[in-house]
GROMACS .gro file of C-alpha atoms in nm:
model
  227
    1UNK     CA    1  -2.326  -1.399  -0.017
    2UNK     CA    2  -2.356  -1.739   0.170
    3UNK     CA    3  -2.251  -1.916  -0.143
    4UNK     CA    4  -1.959  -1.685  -0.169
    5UNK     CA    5  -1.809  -1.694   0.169
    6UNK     CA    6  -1.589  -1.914   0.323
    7UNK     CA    7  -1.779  -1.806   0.658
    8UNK     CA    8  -2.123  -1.824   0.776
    9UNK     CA    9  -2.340  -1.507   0.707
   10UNK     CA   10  -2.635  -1.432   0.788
   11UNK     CA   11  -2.929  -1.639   0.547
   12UNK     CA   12  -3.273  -1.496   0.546
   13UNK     CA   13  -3.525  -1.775   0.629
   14UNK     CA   14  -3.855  -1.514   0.511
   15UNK     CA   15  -3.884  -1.122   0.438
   16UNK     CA   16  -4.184  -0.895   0.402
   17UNK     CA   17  -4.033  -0.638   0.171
   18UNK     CA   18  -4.395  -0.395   0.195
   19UNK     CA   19  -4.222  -0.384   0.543
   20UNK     CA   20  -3.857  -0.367   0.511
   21UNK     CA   21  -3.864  -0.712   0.699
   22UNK     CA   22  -3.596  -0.947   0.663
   23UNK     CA   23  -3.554  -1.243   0.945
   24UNK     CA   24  -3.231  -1.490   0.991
   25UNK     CA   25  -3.087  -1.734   1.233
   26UNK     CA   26  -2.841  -1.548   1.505
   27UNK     CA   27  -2.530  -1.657   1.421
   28UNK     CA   28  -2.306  -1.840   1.653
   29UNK     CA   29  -2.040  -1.616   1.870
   30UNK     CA   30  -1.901  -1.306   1.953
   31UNK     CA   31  -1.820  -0.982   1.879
   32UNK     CA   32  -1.421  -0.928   1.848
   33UNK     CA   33  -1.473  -0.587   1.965
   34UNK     CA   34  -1.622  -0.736   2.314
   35UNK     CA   35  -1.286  -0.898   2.362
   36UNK     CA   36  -1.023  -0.729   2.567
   37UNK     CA   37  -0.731  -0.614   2.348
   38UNK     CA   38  -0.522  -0.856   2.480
   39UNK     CA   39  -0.695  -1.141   2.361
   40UNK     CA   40  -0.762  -0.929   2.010
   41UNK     CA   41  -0.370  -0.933   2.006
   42UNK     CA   42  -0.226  -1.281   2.105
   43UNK     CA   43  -0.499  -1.404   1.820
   44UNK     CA   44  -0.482  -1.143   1.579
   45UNK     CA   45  -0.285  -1.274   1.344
   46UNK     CA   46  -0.497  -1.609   1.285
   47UNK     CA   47  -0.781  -1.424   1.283
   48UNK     CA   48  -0.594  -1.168   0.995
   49UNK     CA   49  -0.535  -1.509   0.764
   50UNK     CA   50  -0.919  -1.610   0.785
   51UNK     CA   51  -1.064  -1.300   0.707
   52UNK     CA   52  -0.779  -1.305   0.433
   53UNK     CA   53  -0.916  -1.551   0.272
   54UNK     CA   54  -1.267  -1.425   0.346
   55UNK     CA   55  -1.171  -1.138   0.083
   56UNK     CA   56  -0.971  -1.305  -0.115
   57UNK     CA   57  -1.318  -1.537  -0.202
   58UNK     CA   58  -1.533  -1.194  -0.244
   59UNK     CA   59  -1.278  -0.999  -0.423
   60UNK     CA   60  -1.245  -1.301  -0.688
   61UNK     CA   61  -1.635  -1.246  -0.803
   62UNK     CA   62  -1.715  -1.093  -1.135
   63UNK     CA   63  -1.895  -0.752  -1.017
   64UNK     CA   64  -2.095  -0.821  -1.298
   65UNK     CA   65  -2.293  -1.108  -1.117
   66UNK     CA   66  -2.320  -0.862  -0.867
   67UNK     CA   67  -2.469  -0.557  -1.085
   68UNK     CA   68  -2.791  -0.546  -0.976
   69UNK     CA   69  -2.725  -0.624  -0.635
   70UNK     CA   70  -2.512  -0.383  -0.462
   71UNK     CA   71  -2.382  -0.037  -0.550
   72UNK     CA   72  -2.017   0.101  -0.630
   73UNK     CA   73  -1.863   0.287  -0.341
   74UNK     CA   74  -1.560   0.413  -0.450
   75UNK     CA   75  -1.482   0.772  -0.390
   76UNK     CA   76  -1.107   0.930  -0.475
   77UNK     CA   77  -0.846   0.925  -0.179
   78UNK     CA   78  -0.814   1.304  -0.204
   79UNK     CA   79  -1.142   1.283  -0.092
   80UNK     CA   80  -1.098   1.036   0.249
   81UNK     CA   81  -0.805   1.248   0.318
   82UNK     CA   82  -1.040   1.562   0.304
   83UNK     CA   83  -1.325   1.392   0.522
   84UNK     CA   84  -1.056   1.254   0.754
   85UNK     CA   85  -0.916   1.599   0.832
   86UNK     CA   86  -1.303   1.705   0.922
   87UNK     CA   87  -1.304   1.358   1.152
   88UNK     CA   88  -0.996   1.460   1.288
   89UNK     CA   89  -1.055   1.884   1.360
   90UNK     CA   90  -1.381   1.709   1.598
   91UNK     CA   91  -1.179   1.486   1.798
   92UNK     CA   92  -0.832   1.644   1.813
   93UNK     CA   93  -0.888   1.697   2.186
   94UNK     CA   94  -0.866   1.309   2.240
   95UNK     CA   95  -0.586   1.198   2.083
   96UNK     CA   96  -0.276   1.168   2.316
   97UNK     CA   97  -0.022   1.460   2.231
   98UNK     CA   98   0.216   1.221   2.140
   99UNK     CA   99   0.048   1.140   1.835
  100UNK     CA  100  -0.096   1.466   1.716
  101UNK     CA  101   0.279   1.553   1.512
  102UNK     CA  102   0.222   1.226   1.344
  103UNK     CA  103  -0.133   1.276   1.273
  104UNK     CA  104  -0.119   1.635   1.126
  105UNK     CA  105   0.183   1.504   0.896
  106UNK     CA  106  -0.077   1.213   0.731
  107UNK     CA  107  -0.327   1.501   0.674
  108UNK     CA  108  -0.085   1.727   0.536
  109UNK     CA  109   0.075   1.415   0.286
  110UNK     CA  110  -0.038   1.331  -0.049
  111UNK     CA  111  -0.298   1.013  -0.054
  112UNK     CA  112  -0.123   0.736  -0.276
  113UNK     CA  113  -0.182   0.652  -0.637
  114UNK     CA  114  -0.557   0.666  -0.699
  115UNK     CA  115  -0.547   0.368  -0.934
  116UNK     CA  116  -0.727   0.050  -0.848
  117UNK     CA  117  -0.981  -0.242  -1.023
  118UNK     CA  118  -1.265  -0.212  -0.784
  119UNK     CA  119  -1.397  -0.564  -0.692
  120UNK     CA  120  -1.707  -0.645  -0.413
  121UNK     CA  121  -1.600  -0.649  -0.084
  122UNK     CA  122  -1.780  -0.615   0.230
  123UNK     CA  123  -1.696  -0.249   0.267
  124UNK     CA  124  -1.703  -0.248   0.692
  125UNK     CA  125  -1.520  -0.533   0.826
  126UNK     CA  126  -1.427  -0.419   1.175
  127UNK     CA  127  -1.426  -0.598   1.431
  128UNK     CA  128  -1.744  -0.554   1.588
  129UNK     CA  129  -1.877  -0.728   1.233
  130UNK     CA  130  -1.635  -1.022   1.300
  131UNK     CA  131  -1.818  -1.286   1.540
  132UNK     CA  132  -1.559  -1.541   1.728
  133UNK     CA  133  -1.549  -1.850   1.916
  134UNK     CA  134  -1.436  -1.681   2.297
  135UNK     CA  135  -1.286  -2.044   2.362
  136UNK     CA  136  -1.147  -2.191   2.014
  137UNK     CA  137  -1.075  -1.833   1.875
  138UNK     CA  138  -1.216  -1.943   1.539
  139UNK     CA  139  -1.404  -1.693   1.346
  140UNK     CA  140  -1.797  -1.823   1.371
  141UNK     CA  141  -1.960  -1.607   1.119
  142UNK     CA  142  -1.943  -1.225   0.966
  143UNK     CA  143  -2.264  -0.999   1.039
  144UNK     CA  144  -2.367  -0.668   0.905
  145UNK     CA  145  -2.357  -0.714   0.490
  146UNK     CA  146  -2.582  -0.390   0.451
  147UNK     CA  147  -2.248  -0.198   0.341
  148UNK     CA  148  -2.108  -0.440   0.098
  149UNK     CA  149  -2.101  -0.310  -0.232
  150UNK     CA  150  -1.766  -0.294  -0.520
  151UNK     CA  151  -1.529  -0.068  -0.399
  152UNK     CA  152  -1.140  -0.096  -0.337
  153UNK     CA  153  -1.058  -0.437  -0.234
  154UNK     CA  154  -0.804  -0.244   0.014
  155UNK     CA  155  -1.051  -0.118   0.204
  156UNK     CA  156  -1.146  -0.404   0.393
  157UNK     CA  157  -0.747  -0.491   0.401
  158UNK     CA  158  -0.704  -0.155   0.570
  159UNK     CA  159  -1.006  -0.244   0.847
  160UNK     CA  160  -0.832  -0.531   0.972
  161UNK     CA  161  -0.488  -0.324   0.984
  162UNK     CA  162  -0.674  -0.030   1.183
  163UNK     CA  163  -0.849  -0.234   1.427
  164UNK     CA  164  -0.637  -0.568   1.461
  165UNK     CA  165  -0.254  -0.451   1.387
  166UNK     CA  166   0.042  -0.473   1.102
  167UNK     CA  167   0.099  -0.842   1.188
  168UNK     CA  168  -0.267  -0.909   1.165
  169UNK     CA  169  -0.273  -0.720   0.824
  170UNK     CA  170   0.007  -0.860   0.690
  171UNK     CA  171  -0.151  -1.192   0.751
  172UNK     CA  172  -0.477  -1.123   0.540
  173UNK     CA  173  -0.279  -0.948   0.286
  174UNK     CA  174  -0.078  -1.280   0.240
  175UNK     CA  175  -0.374  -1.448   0.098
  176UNK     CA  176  -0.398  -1.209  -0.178
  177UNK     CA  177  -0.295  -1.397  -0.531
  178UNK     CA  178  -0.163  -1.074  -0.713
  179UNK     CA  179   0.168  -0.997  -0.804
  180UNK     CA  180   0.443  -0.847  -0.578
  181UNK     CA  181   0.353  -0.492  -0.723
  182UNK     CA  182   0.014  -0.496  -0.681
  183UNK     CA  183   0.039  -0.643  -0.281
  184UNK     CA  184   0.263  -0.368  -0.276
  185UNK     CA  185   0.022  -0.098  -0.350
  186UNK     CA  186  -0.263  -0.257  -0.197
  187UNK     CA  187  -0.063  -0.272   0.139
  188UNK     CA  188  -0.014   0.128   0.065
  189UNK     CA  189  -0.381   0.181   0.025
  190UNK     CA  190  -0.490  -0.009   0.306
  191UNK     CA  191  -0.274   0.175   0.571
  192UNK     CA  192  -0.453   0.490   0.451
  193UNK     CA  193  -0.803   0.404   0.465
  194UNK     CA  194  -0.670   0.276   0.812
  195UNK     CA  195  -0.514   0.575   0.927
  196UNK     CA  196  -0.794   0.770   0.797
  197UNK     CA  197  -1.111   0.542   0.938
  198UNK     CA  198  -0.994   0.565   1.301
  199UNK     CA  199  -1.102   0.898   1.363
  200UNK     CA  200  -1.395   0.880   1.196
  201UNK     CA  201  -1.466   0.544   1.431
  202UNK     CA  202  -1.313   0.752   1.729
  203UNK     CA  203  -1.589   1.000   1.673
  204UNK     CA  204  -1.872   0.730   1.673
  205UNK     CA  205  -1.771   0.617   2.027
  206UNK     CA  206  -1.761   0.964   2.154
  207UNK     CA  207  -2.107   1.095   1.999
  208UNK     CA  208  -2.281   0.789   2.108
  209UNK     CA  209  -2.100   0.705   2.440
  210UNK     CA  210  -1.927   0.379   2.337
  211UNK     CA  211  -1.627   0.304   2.493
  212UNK     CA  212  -1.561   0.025   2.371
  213UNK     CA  213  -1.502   0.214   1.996
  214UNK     CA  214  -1.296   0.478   2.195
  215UNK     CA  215  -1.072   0.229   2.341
  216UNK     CA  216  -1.000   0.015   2.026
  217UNK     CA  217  -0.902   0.390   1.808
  218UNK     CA  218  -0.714   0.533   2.089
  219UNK     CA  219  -0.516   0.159   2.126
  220UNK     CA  220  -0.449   0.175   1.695
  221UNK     CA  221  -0.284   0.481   1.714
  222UNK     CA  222   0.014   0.335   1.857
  223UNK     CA  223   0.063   0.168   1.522
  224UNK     CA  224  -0.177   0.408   1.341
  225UNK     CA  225   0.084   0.675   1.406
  226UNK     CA  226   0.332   0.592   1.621
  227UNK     CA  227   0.494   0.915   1.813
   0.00000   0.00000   0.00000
């Protein structure tokens, strides 16, 4: 990946595979989710255009050089829409009234066209994967690659729309080289894996007591699904 990426990664200096070892260099940074939402706001958008360009370099790879390296991951949207509803029946309770209306109408919607050419992608780039410079707000490096596999290179788009914002979305998106039709669709795709990830992510910070995932779902469905 490090000869891929426009970022730093993580590079392993040694592994023990007998052991399931594998050692690297702590990256530099951050986590975005640490900052307050705020600070994820006034610098979303800059931070949207890097990781932009992040995908843009990992979508352009042949999956083929990739074949025996990571796995496909790409599962119908009738299917997120199903496990979303389950994501949603456990954490109903949490979400502010004024969003439930919009909520059960996304369940109750058909997903978008199905059709896609699957590329490799990281396959979890929220923010808690995205490591920052607190001072410079530069993006310092992008952790956690044990996901990454060929899957729907809106996924990642729809990540950085769920946890960062439309503006901050828009901004990665712009990086895309595609034609107007296919931004168009991707843009489509990645607001649904968006709207359906949240609760899913809003169910991790309430099973394991973290707040800080709680906060950052609860804050996206003002845009998520506005009342």
């Amino acid at each position: 990946v490090a000869d891929i990426s426009p970022l730093p990664v993580p590079e392993p200096t040694f592994t023990v595979a007998e052991q399931g070892c594998l050692a690297y260099y702590k990256l530099p940074g951050a986590p975005l989710l640490d900052m307050s939402r705020h600070q994820r706001s006034a610098h979303g958008t800059s931070i949207g255009a890097t990781l932009g360009e992040l995908l843009t370099a990992l979508h352009a790879v042949p999956v083929e050089r990739l074949a025996d390296l990571v796995d496909v991951d790409h599962q119908p949207l009738a299917e997120w829409r199903q496990e979303a509803t389950e994501n949603y029946v456990t954490v109903a309770g949490q979400v502010p009234a004024a969003h439930r209306r919009p909520v059960e109408a996304f369940l109750d919607a058909a997903p978008p066209h199905d059709g896609c050419t699957p590329t490799f992608s990281h396959n979890d780039l929220g923010i808690e994967h995205v490591l920052i410079d607190p001072v410079a707000w530069t993006v310092t490096g992008i952790i956690d690659w044990s996901d990454a596999a060929v899957v729907d290179p809106a996924y990642d788009f729809g990540l950085i729309y769920r946890d960062l914002g439309p503006a901050a979305a828009r901004a990665a998106i712009s990086s895309c080289r595609t034609d107007a039709d296919d931004l168009a669709a991707l843009s489509e795709r990645a607001v649904f894996y968006a709207r359906c990830s949240v609760f899913e992510d809003l169910a991790h910070g309430i099973e394991t007591d973290q707040g800080r995932y709680v906060d950052k779902s609860l804050a996206a469905m003002e845009w998520l699904f506005p009342p």
